[in-house]
Coordinates of C-alpha atoms (C1' of nucleotides) in Angstrom, one line a residue:
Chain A
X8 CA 29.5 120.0 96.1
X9 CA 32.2 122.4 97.3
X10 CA 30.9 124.3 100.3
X11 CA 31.6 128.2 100.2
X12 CA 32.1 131.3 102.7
X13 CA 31.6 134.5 102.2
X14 CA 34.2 137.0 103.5
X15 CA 32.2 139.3 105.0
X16 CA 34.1 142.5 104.2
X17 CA 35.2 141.9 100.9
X18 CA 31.9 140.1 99.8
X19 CA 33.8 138.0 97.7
X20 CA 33.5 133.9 98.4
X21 CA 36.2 132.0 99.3
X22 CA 36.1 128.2 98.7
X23 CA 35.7 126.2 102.0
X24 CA 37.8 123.1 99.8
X25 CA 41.0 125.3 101.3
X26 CA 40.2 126.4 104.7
X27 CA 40.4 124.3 107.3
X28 CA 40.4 124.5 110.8
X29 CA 43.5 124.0 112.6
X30 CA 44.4 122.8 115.7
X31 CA 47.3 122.1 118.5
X32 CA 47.4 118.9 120.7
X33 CA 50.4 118.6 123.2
X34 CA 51.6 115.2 124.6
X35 CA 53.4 115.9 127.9
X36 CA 55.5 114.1 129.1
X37 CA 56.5 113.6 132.9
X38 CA 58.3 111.2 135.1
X39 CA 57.9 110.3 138.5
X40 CA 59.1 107.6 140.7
X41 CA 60.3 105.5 137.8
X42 CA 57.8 105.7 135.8
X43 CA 56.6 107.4 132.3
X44 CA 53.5 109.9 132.7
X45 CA 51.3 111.4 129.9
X46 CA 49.1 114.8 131.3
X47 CA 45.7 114.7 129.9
X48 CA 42.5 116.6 130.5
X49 CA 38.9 116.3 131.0
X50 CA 37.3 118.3 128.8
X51 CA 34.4 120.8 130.2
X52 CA 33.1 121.5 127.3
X53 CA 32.0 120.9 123.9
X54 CA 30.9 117.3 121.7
X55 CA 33.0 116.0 124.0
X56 CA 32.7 117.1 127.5
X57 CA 33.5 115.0 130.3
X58 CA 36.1 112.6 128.0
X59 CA 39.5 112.8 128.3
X60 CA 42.1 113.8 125.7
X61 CA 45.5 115.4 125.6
X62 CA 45.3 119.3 126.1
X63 CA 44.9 121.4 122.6
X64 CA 42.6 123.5 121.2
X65 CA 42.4 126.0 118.1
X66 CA 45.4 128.0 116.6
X67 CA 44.5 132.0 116.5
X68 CA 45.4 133.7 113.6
X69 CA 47.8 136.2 115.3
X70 CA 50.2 133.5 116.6
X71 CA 52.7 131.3 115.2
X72 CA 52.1 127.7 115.8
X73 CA 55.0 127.2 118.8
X74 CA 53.2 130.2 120.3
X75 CA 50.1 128.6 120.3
X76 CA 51.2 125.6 121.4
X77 CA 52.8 127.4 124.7
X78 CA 49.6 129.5 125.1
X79 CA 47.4 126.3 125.0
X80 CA 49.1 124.6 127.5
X81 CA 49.3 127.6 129.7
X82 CA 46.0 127.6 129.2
X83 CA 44.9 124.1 130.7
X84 CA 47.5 123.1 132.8
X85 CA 49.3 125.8 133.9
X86 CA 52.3 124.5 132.5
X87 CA 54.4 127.4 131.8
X88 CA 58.2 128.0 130.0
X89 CA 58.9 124.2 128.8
X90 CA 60.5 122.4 126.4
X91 CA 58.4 121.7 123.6
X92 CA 58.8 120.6 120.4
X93 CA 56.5 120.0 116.7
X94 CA 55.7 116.3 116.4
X95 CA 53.6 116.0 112.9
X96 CA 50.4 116.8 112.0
X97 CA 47.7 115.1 111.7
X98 CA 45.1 115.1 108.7
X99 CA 43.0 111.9 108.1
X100 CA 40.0 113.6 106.4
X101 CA 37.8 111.9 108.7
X102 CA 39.8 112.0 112.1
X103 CA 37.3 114.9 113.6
X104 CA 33.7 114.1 113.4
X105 CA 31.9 117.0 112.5
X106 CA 34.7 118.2 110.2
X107 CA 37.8 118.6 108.4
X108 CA 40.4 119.3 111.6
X109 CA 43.7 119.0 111.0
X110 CA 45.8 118.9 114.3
X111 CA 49.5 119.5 114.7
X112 CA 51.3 117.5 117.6
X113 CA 53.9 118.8 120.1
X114 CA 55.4 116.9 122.9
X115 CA 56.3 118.6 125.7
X116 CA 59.2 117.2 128.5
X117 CA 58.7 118.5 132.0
X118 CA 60.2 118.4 135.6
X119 CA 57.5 117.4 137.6
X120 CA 58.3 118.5 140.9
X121 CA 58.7 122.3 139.3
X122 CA 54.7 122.5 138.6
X123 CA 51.4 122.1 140.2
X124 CA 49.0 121.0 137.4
X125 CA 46.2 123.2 137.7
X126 CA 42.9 122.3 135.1
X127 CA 41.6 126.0 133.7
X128 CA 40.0 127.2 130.5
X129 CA 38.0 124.5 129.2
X130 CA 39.7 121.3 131.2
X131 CA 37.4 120.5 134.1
X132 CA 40.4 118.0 135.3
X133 CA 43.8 117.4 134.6
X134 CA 45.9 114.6 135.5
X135 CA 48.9 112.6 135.1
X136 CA 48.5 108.7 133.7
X137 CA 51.0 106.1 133.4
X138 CA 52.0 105.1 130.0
X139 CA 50.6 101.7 131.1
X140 CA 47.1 102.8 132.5
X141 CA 45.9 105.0 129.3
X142 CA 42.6 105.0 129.1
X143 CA 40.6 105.8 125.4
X144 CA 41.0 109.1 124.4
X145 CA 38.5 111.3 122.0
X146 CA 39.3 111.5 118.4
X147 CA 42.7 110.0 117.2
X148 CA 44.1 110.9 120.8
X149 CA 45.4 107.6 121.3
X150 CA 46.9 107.3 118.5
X151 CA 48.9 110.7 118.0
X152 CA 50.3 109.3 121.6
X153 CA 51.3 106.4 120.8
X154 CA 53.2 108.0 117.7
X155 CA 54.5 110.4 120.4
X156 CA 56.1 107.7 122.4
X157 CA 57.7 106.0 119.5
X158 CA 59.0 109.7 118.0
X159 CA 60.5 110.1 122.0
X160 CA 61.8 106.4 122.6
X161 CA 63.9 107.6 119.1
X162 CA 64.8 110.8 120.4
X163 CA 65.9 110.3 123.3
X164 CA 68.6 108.5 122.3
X165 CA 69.5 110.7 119.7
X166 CA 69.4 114.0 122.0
X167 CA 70.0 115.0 124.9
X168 CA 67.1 115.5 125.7
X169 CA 66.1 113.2 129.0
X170 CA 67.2 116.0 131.4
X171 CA 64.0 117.8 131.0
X172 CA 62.1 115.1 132.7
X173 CA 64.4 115.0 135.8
X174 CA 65.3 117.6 138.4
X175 CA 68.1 119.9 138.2
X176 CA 69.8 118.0 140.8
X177 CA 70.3 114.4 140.0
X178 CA 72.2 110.8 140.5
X179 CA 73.4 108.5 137.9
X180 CA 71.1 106.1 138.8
X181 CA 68.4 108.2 138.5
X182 CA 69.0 109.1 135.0
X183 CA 69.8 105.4 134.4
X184 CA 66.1 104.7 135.4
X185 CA 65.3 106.9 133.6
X186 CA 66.4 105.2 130.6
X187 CA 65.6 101.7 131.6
X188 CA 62.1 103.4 131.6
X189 CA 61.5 105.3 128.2
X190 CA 63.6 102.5 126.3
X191 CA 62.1 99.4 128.6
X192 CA 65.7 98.0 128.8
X193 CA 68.0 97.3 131.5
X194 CA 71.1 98.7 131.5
X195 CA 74.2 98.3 133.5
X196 CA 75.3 101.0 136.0
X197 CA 79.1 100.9 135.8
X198 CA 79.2 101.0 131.8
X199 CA 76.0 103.7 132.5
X200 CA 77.9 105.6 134.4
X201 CA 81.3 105.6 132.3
X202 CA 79.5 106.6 129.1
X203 CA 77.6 109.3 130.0
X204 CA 80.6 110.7 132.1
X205 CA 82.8 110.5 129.5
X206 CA 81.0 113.0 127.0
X207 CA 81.7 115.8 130.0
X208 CA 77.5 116.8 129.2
X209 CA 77.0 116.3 133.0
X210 CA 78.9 118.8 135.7
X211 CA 79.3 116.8 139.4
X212 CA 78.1 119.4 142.2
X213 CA 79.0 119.8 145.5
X214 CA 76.2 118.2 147.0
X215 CA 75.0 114.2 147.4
X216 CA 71.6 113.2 147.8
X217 CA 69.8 113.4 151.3
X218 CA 68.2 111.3 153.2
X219 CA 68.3 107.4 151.5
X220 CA 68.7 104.6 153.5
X221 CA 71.9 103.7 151.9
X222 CA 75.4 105.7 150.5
X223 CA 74.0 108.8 149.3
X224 CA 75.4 109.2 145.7
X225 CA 76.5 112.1 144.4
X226 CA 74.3 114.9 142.3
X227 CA 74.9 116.1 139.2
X228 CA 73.1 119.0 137.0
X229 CA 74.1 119.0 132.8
X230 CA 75.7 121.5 131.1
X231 CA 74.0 123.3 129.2
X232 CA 76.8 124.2 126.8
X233 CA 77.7 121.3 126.2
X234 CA 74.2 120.2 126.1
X235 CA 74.1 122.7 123.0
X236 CA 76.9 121.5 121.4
X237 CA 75.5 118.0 121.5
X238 CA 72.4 119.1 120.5
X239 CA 73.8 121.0 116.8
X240 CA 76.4 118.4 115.7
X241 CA 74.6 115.2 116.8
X242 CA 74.4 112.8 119.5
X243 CA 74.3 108.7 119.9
X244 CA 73.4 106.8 123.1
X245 CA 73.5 103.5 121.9
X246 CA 72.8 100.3 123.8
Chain B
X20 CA 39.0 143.2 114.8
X21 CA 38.1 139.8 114.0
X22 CA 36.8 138.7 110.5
X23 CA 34.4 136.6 110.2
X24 CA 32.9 134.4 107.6
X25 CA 29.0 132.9 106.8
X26 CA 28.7 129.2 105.8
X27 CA 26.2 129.9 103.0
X28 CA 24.5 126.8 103.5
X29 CA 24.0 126.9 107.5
X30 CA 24.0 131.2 106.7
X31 CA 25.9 130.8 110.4
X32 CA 28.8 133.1 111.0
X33 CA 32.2 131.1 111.8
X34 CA 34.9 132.8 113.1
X35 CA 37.9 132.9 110.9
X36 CA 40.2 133.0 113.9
X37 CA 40.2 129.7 113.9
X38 CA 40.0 128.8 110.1
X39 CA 43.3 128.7 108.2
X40 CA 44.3 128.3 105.3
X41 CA 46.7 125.0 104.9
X42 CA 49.3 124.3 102.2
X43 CA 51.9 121.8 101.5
X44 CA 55.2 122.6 100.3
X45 CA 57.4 119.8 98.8
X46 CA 61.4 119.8 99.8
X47 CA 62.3 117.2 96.7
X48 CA 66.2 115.9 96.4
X49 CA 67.7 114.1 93.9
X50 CA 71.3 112.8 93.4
X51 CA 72.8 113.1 90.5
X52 CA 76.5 113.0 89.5
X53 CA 77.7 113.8 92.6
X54 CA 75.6 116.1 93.5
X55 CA 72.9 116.7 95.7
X56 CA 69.8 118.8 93.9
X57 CA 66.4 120.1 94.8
X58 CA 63.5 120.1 92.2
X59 CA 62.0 123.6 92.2
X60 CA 59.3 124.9 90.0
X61 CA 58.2 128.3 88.5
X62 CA 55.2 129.3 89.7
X63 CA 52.7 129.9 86.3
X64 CA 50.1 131.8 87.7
X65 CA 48.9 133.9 91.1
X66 CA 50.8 136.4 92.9
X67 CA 54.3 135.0 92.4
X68 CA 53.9 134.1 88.6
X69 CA 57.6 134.1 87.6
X70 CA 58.8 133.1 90.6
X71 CA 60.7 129.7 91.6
X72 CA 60.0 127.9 94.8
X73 CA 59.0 124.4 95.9
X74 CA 56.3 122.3 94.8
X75 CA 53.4 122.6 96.7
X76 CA 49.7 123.9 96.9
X77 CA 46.7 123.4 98.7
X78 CA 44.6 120.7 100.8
X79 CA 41.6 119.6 100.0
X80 CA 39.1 118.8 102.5
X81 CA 38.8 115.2 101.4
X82 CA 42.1 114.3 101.3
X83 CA 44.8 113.1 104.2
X84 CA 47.9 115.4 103.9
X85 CA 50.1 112.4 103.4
X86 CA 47.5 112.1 100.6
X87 CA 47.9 115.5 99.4
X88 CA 51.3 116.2 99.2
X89 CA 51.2 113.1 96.8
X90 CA 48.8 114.5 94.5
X91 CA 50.5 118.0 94.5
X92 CA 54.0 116.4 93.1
X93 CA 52.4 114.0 91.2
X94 CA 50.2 117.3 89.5
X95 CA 53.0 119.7 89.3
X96 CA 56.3 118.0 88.8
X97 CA 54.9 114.3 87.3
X98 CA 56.4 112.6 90.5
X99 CA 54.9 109.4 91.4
X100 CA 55.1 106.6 93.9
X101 CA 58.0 108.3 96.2
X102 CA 59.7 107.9 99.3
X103 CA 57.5 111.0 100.8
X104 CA 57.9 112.1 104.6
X105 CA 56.4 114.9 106.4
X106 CA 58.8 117.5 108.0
X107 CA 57.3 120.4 109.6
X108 CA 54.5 122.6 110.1
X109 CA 55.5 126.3 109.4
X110 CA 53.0 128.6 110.7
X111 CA 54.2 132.0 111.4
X112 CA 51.9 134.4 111.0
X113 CA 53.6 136.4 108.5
X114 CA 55.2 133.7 105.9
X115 CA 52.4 134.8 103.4
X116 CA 51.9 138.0 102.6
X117 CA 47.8 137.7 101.9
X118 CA 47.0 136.3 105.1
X119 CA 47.4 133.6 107.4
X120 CA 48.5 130.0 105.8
X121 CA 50.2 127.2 107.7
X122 CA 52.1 125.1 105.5
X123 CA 52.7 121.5 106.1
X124 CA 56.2 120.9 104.6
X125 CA 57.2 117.6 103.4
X126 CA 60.6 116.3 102.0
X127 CA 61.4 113.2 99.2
X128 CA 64.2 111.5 98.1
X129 CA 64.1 110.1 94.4
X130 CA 65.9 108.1 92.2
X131 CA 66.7 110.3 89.5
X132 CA 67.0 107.9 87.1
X133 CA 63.4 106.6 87.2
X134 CA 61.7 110.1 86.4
X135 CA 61.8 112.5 83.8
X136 CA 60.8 116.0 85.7
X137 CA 57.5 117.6 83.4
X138 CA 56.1 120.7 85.0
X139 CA 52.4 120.7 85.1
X140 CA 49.3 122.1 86.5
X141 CA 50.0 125.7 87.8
X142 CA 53.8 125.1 87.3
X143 CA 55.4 126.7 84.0
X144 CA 58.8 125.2 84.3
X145 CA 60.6 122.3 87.0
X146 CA 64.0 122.3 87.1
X147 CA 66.3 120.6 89.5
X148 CA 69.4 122.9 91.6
X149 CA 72.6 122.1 93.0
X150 CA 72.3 122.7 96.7
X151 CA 74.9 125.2 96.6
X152 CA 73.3 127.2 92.9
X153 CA 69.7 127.3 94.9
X154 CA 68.4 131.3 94.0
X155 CA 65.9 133.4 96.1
X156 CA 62.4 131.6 96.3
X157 CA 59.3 132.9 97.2
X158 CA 57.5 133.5 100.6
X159 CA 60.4 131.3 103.4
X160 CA 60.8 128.6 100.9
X161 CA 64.1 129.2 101.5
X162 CA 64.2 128.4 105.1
X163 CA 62.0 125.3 104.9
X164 CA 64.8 124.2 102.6
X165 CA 67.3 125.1 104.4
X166 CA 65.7 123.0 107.3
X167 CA 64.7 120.2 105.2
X168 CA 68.7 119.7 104.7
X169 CA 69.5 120.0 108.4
X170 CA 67.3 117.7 108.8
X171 CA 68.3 115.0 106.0
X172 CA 72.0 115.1 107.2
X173 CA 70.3 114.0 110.7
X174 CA 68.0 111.4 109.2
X175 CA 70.9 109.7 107.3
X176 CA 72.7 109.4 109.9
X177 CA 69.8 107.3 111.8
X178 CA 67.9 105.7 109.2
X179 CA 68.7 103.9 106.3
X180 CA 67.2 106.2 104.1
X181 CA 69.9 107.1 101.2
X182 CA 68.7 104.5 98.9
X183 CA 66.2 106.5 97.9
X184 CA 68.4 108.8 95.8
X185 CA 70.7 105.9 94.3
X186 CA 69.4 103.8 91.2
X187 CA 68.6 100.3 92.2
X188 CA 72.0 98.3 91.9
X189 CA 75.0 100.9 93.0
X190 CA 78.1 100.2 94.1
X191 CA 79.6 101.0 97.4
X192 CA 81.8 103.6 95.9
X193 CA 78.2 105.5 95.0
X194 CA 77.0 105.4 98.3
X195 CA 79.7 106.3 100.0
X196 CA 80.0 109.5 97.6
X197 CA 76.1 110.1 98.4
X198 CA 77.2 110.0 102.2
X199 CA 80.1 112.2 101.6
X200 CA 78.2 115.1 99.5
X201 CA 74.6 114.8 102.3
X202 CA 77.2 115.6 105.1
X203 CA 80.0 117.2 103.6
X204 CA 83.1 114.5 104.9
X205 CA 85.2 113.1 103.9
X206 CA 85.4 109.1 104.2
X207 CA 87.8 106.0 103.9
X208 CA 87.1 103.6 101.2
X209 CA 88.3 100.7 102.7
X210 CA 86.9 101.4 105.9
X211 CA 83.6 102.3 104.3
X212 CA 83.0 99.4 103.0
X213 CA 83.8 97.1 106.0
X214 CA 81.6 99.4 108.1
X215 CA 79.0 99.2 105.8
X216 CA 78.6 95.5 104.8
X217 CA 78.6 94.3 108.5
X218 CA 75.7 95.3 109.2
X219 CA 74.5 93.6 106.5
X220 CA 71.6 95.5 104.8
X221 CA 73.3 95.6 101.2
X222 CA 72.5 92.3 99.0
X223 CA 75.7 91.6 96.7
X224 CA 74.2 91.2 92.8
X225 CA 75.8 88.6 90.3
X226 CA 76.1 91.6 89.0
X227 CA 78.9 94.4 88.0
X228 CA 79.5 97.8 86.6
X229 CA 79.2 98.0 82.8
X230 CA 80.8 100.6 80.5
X231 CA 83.6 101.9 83.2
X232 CA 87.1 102.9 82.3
X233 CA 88.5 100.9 85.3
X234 CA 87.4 97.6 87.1
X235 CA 84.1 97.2 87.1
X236 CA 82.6 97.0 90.6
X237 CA 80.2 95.0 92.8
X238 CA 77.0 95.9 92.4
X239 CA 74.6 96.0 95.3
X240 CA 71.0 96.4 96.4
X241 CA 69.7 97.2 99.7
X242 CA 67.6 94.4 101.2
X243 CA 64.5 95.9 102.4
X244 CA 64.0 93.0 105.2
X245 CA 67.1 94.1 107.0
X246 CA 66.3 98.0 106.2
X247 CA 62.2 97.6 108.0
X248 CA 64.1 95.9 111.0
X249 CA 66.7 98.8 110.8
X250 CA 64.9 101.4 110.5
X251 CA 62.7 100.1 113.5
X252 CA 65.3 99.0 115.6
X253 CA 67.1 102.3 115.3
X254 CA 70.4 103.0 113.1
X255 CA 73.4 104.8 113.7
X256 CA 76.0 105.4 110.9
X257 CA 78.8 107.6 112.8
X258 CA 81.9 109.7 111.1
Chain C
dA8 C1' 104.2 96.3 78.1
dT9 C1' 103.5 100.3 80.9
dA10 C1' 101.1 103.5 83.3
dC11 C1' 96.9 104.7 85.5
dT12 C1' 92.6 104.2 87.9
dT13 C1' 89.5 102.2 91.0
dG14 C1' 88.1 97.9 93.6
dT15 C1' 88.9 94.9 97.2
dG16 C1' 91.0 92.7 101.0
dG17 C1' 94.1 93.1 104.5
dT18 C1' 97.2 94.8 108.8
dC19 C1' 98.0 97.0 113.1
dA20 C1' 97.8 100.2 116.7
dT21 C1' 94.3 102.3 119.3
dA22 C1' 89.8 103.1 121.2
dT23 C1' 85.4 101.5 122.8
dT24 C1' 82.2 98.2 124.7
dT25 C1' 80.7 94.5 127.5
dA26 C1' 80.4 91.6 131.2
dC27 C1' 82.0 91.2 135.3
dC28 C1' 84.3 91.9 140.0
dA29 C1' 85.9 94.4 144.2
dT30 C1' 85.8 97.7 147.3
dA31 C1' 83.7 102.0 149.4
dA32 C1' 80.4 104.3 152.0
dG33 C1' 77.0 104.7 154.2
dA34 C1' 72.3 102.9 156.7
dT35 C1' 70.1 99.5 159.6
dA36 C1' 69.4 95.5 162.5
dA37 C1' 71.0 92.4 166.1
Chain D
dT25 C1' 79.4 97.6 168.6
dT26 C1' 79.4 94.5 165.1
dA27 C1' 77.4 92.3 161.3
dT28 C1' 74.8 92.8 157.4
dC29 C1' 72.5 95.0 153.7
dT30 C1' 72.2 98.2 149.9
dT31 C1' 73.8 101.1 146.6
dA32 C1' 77.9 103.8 144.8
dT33 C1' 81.9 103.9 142.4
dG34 C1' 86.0 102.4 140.3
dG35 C1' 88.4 98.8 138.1
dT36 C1' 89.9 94.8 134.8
dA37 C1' 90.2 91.7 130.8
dA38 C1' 88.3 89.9 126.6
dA39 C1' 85.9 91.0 122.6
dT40 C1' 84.8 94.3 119.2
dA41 C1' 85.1 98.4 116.5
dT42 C1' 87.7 102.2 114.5
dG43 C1' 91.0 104.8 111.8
dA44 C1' 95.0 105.2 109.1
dC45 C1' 97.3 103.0 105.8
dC46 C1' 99.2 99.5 102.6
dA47 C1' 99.2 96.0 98.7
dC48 C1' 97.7 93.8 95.3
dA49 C1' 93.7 92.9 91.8
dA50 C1' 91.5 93.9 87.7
dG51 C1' 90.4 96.5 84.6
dT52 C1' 91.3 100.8 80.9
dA53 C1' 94.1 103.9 78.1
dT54 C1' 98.6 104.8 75.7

DNA sequence: ATACTTGTGGTCATATTTACCATAAGATAA
DNA sequence: TTATCTTATGGTAAATATGACCACAAGTAT
């Protein structure tokens, strides 16, 4: 019963039991005005046109996988130079209809405010949804999200990692929200504040925040030394 | 440039661009007297016949890869029922020398005691290293190993997950030496011990050590209860 | 009995965390 | 202008956790 290709130079058959088709889904992650956004696409073509999904598509033989992964993106969103990073894959035998596909995640933070989401390729629409307002997604979408969030709800407290999602310039608060948000808890601001100050990761700048009805507070940017030293030997936000 | 294949059923041409070929390689550590191994095996047959590396082979179509990595230990090393966990796709496009293949690497921790290693299938020997005796293995066997133990000394830090190497009743004196070798420190008995039973996650036996030239110790095992709300809860053992 | 080894429980000084409170620094409304 | 509101920021005290170390217990080996 085992299906078989023929290489068409060589002549020779290969068994179809060991090649599968391989593909990249991204989860990207944003955040604005307090809350947690997911990008996803509308895809133009194919069994599933006009659904929605997260962006992906096939790995090329040339590439490595984090290169495809970038170039995919690119691709469909216009997101460009992010931080991105392998999730898992995914391989139920029967998680593609009309085939074996096994898909490898990445989650991707971004700064909103630094890109306009453009659709392109084969993404007729793009757009970001709040965590809350998900709607069903083709395939296993859904779930390889959902695994995302968990994997980034862990994460983030283990890395110092949340800065991606903010701006370069930022309050305390802000990245308290921030926080509150991904780990749905409520924090306190002074202890906040104290804590994360105390591991030197963030640098005060000379600037405070414009125009809020109220004391402006003063911006920060992280370190991105120190954010690499964190990074290698471990961190632990714990709450 | 690009090769293409013919489904000899359909006699369409599919574009091998997209089809790769996907393997799973096995990162397996054990602990034993002190020491942390890795099983490797000796490849019987193909191009590297001869040759040590990990466990591992390919995916079938009908199988999950959770699904196949346990077959492939199970087939090769006699490996069943384990604490199995998937690390990393590695897909540059040069790791294999015959074309493209993404492999899926997985790492497990086993209780030495409960297996006796056979080498099977296309594996002519199994044998397990020290960490620190570990020789040149094929294709970049060697740096999903090395990432696989990056990433354990980050996983037993968050998750209560170094049980899997210990028999079932140890004594605290065994984990904390497991805890010491994974992340090469150094640790306090006494303090160990404290830090260790507060959280409560090790059951006390009526139990203790048999056949030692000293006292004889507690013996413990973990209580997997505490361990599921642990590891879901998040866990942070800090040094 | 003595020495030796590891287990187990403690102390104490120090550091960290938590839950608050108080005041500062603006903005806005009366 | 003054009062009031909101958020920022800095503090305090009690509770908790940590790290270094000690002392005795409970066995084995000589």
């Amino acid at each position: 019963m085992l299906k078989k290709f023929i290489d068409k130079e060589s002549g020779r058959e290969v068994e179809s039991s060991v090649m599968n088709a391989i593909t990249i889904d991204c989860v990207v992650f944003g955040f604005d005005k307090g809350s947690l956004e997911v990008l996803l696409i509308e895809h133009a073509e194919g069994i599933r046109k006009g659904e929605w999904g997260l962006p992906g598509g096939w790995i090329k033989k040339s590439e490595s996988i984090d290169g495809a992964a970038h170039r995919l993106l690119a691709d469909l969103t216009g997101l460009d130079d992010i931080y991105l990073e392998q999730l898992k894959a995914f391989g139920s035998p029967d998680r593609f209809p009309l085939g074996r596909v096994i898909t490898i995640g990445y989650y991707a933070l971004v700064k909103r405010e630094d890109y306009n989401i453009k659709a392109g390729f084969t993404a007729s629409d793009a757009k970001w949804y709040k965590i809350a307002d998900i709607p069903n997604l083709i395939y296993d979408h859904n779930e390889i999200l959902e695994f995302s969030l968990v994997n980034l709800r862990n994460r983030v407290r283990q890395a110092p990692i949340g800065f991606n999602l903010l701006p370069e310039k930022f309050t305390l608060f802000e990245l308290m929200k921030l926080y509150e948000e991904i780990l749905a808890v409520e924090m306190d601001k002074s202890n906040f504040r104290r804590k994360f100050l105390r591991m030197k990761l963030l640098n005060p700048l000379d600037e405070k925040q414009q125009d809020v009805s109220h004391r402006a507070a003063q911006l920060y940017a992280f370190d991105p030394k120190i954010y690499e030293k964190l990074t290698k030997k471990g961190f632990s936000f714990e709450f």
